[in-house]
């Protein structure tokens, strides 16, 4: 997790630095539904590379937004889910969804 000194002073810039990439937002969108496995995310997020997905998940885990659970099975099963901090992003993502819906209905 970043320290306060490592984050931008502006709160909007802080949010953008944590979840501002296209892929992180779409990962969050998916994780709002339920926990997902890596390959499920990769299949659902059309166009994302394995490297970008891996880097995004690691970054979000380090920032405390998601959790990674490894189940002691053979073969190993790993699931990604929103942490409590990630859950606090729900209203932000839902507001973006509502805005996008309104925008799409307003254009011809």
PDB file of C-alpha atoms in Angstrom:
ATOM      1  CA  UNK A   1       0.000   0.000   0.000  1.00  0.00           C
ATOM      2  CA  UNK A   2       1.264   3.470  -0.827  1.00  0.00           C
ATOM      3  CA  UNK A   3       2.091   5.918   1.936  1.00  0.00           C
ATOM      4  CA  UNK A   4       0.434   9.329   2.154  1.00  0.00           C
ATOM      5  CA  UNK A   5       3.654  10.925   0.908  1.00  0.00           C
ATOM      6  CA  UNK A   6       3.580   8.764  -2.236  1.00  0.00           C
ATOM      7  CA  UNK A   7       0.033   9.799  -3.160  1.00  0.00           C
ATOM      8  CA  UNK A   8      -0.929  12.985  -4.994  1.00  0.00           C
ATOM      9  CA  UNK A   9      -2.240  15.830  -2.862  1.00  0.00           C
ATOM     10  CA  UNK A  10      -5.439  16.081  -4.927  1.00  0.00           C
ATOM     11  CA  UNK A  11      -8.064  13.479  -3.857  1.00  0.00           C
ATOM     12  CA  UNK A  12      -9.262  12.997  -7.446  1.00  0.00           C
ATOM     13  CA  UNK A  13      -5.690  12.387  -8.597  1.00  0.00           C
ATOM     14  CA  UNK A  14      -5.284   9.875  -5.758  1.00  0.00           C
ATOM     15  CA  UNK A  15      -8.348   7.938  -6.938  1.00  0.00           C
ATOM     16  CA  UNK A  16      -7.166   8.043 -10.542  1.00  0.00           C
ATOM     17  CA  UNK A  17      -3.715   6.794  -9.532  1.00  0.00           C
ATOM     18  CA  UNK A  18      -5.293   3.784  -7.796  1.00  0.00           C
ATOM     19  CA  UNK A  19      -8.050   2.766 -10.239  1.00  0.00           C
ATOM     20  CA  UNK A  20      -7.711   5.105 -13.213  1.00  0.00           C
ATOM     21  CA  UNK A  21      -6.683   2.621 -15.865  1.00  0.00           C
ATOM     22  CA  UNK A  22      -9.268   1.174 -18.219  1.00  0.00           C
ATOM     23  CA  UNK A  23      -8.504  -2.351 -17.115  1.00  0.00           C
ATOM     24  CA  UNK A  24      -8.570  -1.696 -13.373  1.00  0.00           C
ATOM     25  CA  UNK A  25     -12.025  -0.156 -13.685  1.00  0.00           C
ATOM     26  CA  UNK A  26     -13.284  -3.140 -15.665  1.00  0.00           C
ATOM     27  CA  UNK A  27     -11.739  -5.569 -13.173  1.00  0.00           C
ATOM     28  CA  UNK A  28     -13.520  -3.692 -10.375  1.00  0.00           C
ATOM     29  CA  UNK A  29     -16.768  -3.844 -12.344  1.00  0.00           C
ATOM     30  CA  UNK A  30     -16.486  -7.621 -12.545  1.00  0.00           C
ATOM     31  CA  UNK A  31     -15.483  -8.069  -8.915  1.00  0.00           C
ATOM     32  CA  UNK A  32     -18.579  -6.120  -7.830  1.00  0.00           C
ATOM     33  CA  UNK A  33     -20.571  -9.163  -8.974  1.00  0.00           C
ATOM     34  CA  UNK A  34     -18.615 -11.945  -7.255  1.00  0.00           C
ATOM     35  CA  UNK A  35     -15.096 -13.343  -6.773  1.00  0.00           C
ATOM     36  CA  UNK A  36     -13.407 -14.286 -10.058  1.00  0.00           C
ATOM     37  CA  UNK A  37     -10.570 -16.594 -11.035  1.00  0.00           C
ATOM     38  CA  UNK A  38      -7.723 -15.290 -13.189  1.00  0.00           C
ATOM     39  CA  UNK A  39      -8.693 -17.111 -16.385  1.00  0.00           C
ATOM     40  CA  UNK A  40     -12.340 -16.106 -15.992  1.00  0.00           C
ATOM     41  CA  UNK A  41     -11.280 -12.472 -15.857  1.00  0.00           C
ATOM     42  CA  UNK A  42      -8.961 -12.885 -18.823  1.00  0.00           C
ATOM     43  CA  UNK A  43     -11.735 -14.434 -20.930  1.00  0.00           C
ATOM     44  CA  UNK A  44     -14.302 -11.836 -19.902  1.00  0.00           C
ATOM     45  CA  UNK A  45     -12.072  -8.784 -20.378  1.00  0.00           C
ATOM     46  CA  UNK A  46     -11.733  -8.952 -24.132  1.00  0.00           C
ATOM     47  CA  UNK A  47      -8.413  -7.557 -25.317  1.00  0.00           C
ATOM     48  CA  UNK A  48      -6.514  -7.628 -22.029  1.00  0.00           C
ATOM     49  CA  UNK A  49      -3.140  -9.343 -22.119  1.00  0.00           C
ATOM     50  CA  UNK A  50      -2.044 -11.799 -19.451  1.00  0.00           C
ATOM     51  CA  UNK A  51       0.739  -9.417 -18.390  1.00  0.00           C
ATOM     52  CA  UNK A  52      -1.565  -6.407 -18.001  1.00  0.00           C
ATOM     53  CA  UNK A  53      -4.105  -8.467 -16.047  1.00  0.00           C
ATOM     54  CA  UNK A  54      -1.383  -9.857 -13.780  1.00  0.00           C
ATOM     55  CA  UNK A  55       0.150  -6.411 -13.213  1.00  0.00           C
ATOM     56  CA  UNK A  56      -3.252  -4.812 -12.564  1.00  0.00           C
ATOM     57  CA  UNK A  57      -4.291  -7.497 -10.077  1.00  0.00           C
ATOM     58  CA  UNK A  58      -0.956  -7.292  -8.243  1.00  0.00           C
ATOM     59  CA  UNK A  59      -1.145  -3.512  -8.071  1.00  0.00           C
ATOM     60  CA  UNK A  60      -4.723  -3.553  -6.797  1.00  0.00           C
ATOM     61  CA  UNK A  61      -3.815  -6.188  -4.213  1.00  0.00           C
ATOM     62  CA  UNK A  62      -0.811  -4.135  -3.028  1.00  0.00           C
ATOM     63  CA  UNK A  63      -3.080  -1.074  -2.729  1.00  0.00           C
ATOM     64  CA  UNK A  64      -5.544  -3.061  -0.614  1.00  0.00           C
ATOM     65  CA  UNK A  65      -8.411  -2.833  -3.122  1.00  0.00           C
ATOM     66  CA  UNK A  66      -8.691  -6.563  -3.796  1.00  0.00           C
ATOM     67  CA  UNK A  67      -7.834  -9.778  -2.001  1.00  0.00           C
ATOM     68  CA  UNK A  68      -6.200 -12.850  -3.475  1.00  0.00           C
ATOM     69  CA  UNK A  69      -7.154 -16.191  -1.950  1.00  0.00           C
ATOM     70  CA  UNK A  70      -5.187 -19.322  -2.781  1.00  0.00           C
ATOM     71  CA  UNK A  71      -7.019 -22.567  -2.030  1.00  0.00           C
ATOM     72  CA  UNK A  72      -4.852 -25.580  -1.113  1.00  0.00           C
ATOM     73  CA  UNK A  73      -6.110 -27.833  -3.887  1.00  0.00           C
ATOM     74  CA  UNK A  74      -4.558 -29.691  -6.773  1.00  0.00           C
ATOM     75  CA  UNK A  75      -4.482 -27.944  -9.154  1.00  0.00           C
ATOM     76  CA  UNK A  76      -4.288 -24.737  -7.083  1.00  0.00           C
ATOM     77  CA  UNK A  77      -7.301 -22.450  -7.255  1.00  0.00           C
ATOM     78  CA  UNK A  78      -6.889 -18.690  -6.837  1.00  0.00           C
ATOM     79  CA  UNK A  79      -9.765 -16.250  -6.514  1.00  0.00           C
ATOM     80  CA  UNK A  80      -9.774 -12.479  -6.554  1.00  0.00           C
ATOM     81  CA  UNK A  81     -12.410 -10.514  -4.647  1.00  0.00           C
ATOM     82  CA  UNK A  82     -12.981  -6.980  -3.469  1.00  0.00           C
ATOM     83  CA  UNK A  83     -11.560  -6.133  -0.076  1.00  0.00           C
ATOM     84  CA  UNK A  84     -13.484  -3.936   2.349  1.00  0.00           C
ATOM     85  CA  UNK A  85     -11.674  -0.956   0.815  1.00  0.00           C
ATOM     86  CA  UNK A  86     -12.596  -2.179  -2.666  1.00  0.00           C
ATOM     87  CA  UNK A  87     -16.231  -2.526  -1.612  1.00  0.00           C
ATOM     88  CA  UNK A  88     -16.172   1.155  -0.688  1.00  0.00           C
ATOM     89  CA  UNK A  89     -15.677   1.829  -4.421  1.00  0.00           C
ATOM     90  CA  UNK A  90     -19.118   0.329  -5.197  1.00  0.00           C
ATOM     91  CA  UNK A  91     -20.977   3.691  -5.196  1.00  0.00           C
ATOM     92  CA  UNK A  92     -18.298   5.243  -7.405  1.00  0.00           C
ATOM     93  CA  UNK A  93     -18.521   2.448  -9.990  1.00  0.00           C
ATOM     94  CA  UNK A  94     -22.334   2.430  -9.808  1.00  0.00           C
ATOM     95  CA  UNK A  95     -22.359   6.211 -10.399  1.00  0.00           C
ATOM     96  CA  UNK A  96     -20.123   5.701 -13.448  1.00  0.00           C
ATOM     97  CA  UNK A  97     -22.503   3.004 -14.686  1.00  0.00           C
ATOM     98  CA  UNK A  98     -25.516   5.305 -14.253  1.00  0.00           C
ATOM     99  CA  UNK A  99     -23.753   8.181 -15.996  1.00  0.00           C
ATOM    100  CA  UNK A 100     -22.743   5.935 -18.900  1.00  0.00           C
ATOM    101  CA  UNK A 101     -26.300   4.656 -19.252  1.00  0.00           C
ATOM    102  CA  UNK A 102     -27.704   8.195 -19.223  1.00  0.00           C
ATOM    103  CA  UNK A 103     -25.135   9.336 -21.761  1.00  0.00           C
ATOM    104  CA  UNK A 104     -25.892   6.454 -24.118  1.00  0.00           C
ATOM    105  CA  UNK A 105     -29.623   7.203 -24.004  1.00  0.00           C
ATOM    106  CA  UNK A 106     -29.068  10.934 -24.588  1.00  0.00           C
ATOM    107  CA  UNK A 107     -27.116  10.578 -27.847  1.00  0.00           C
ATOM    108  CA  UNK A 108     -28.705   9.733 -31.164  1.00  0.00           C
TER     109      UNK A 108
END
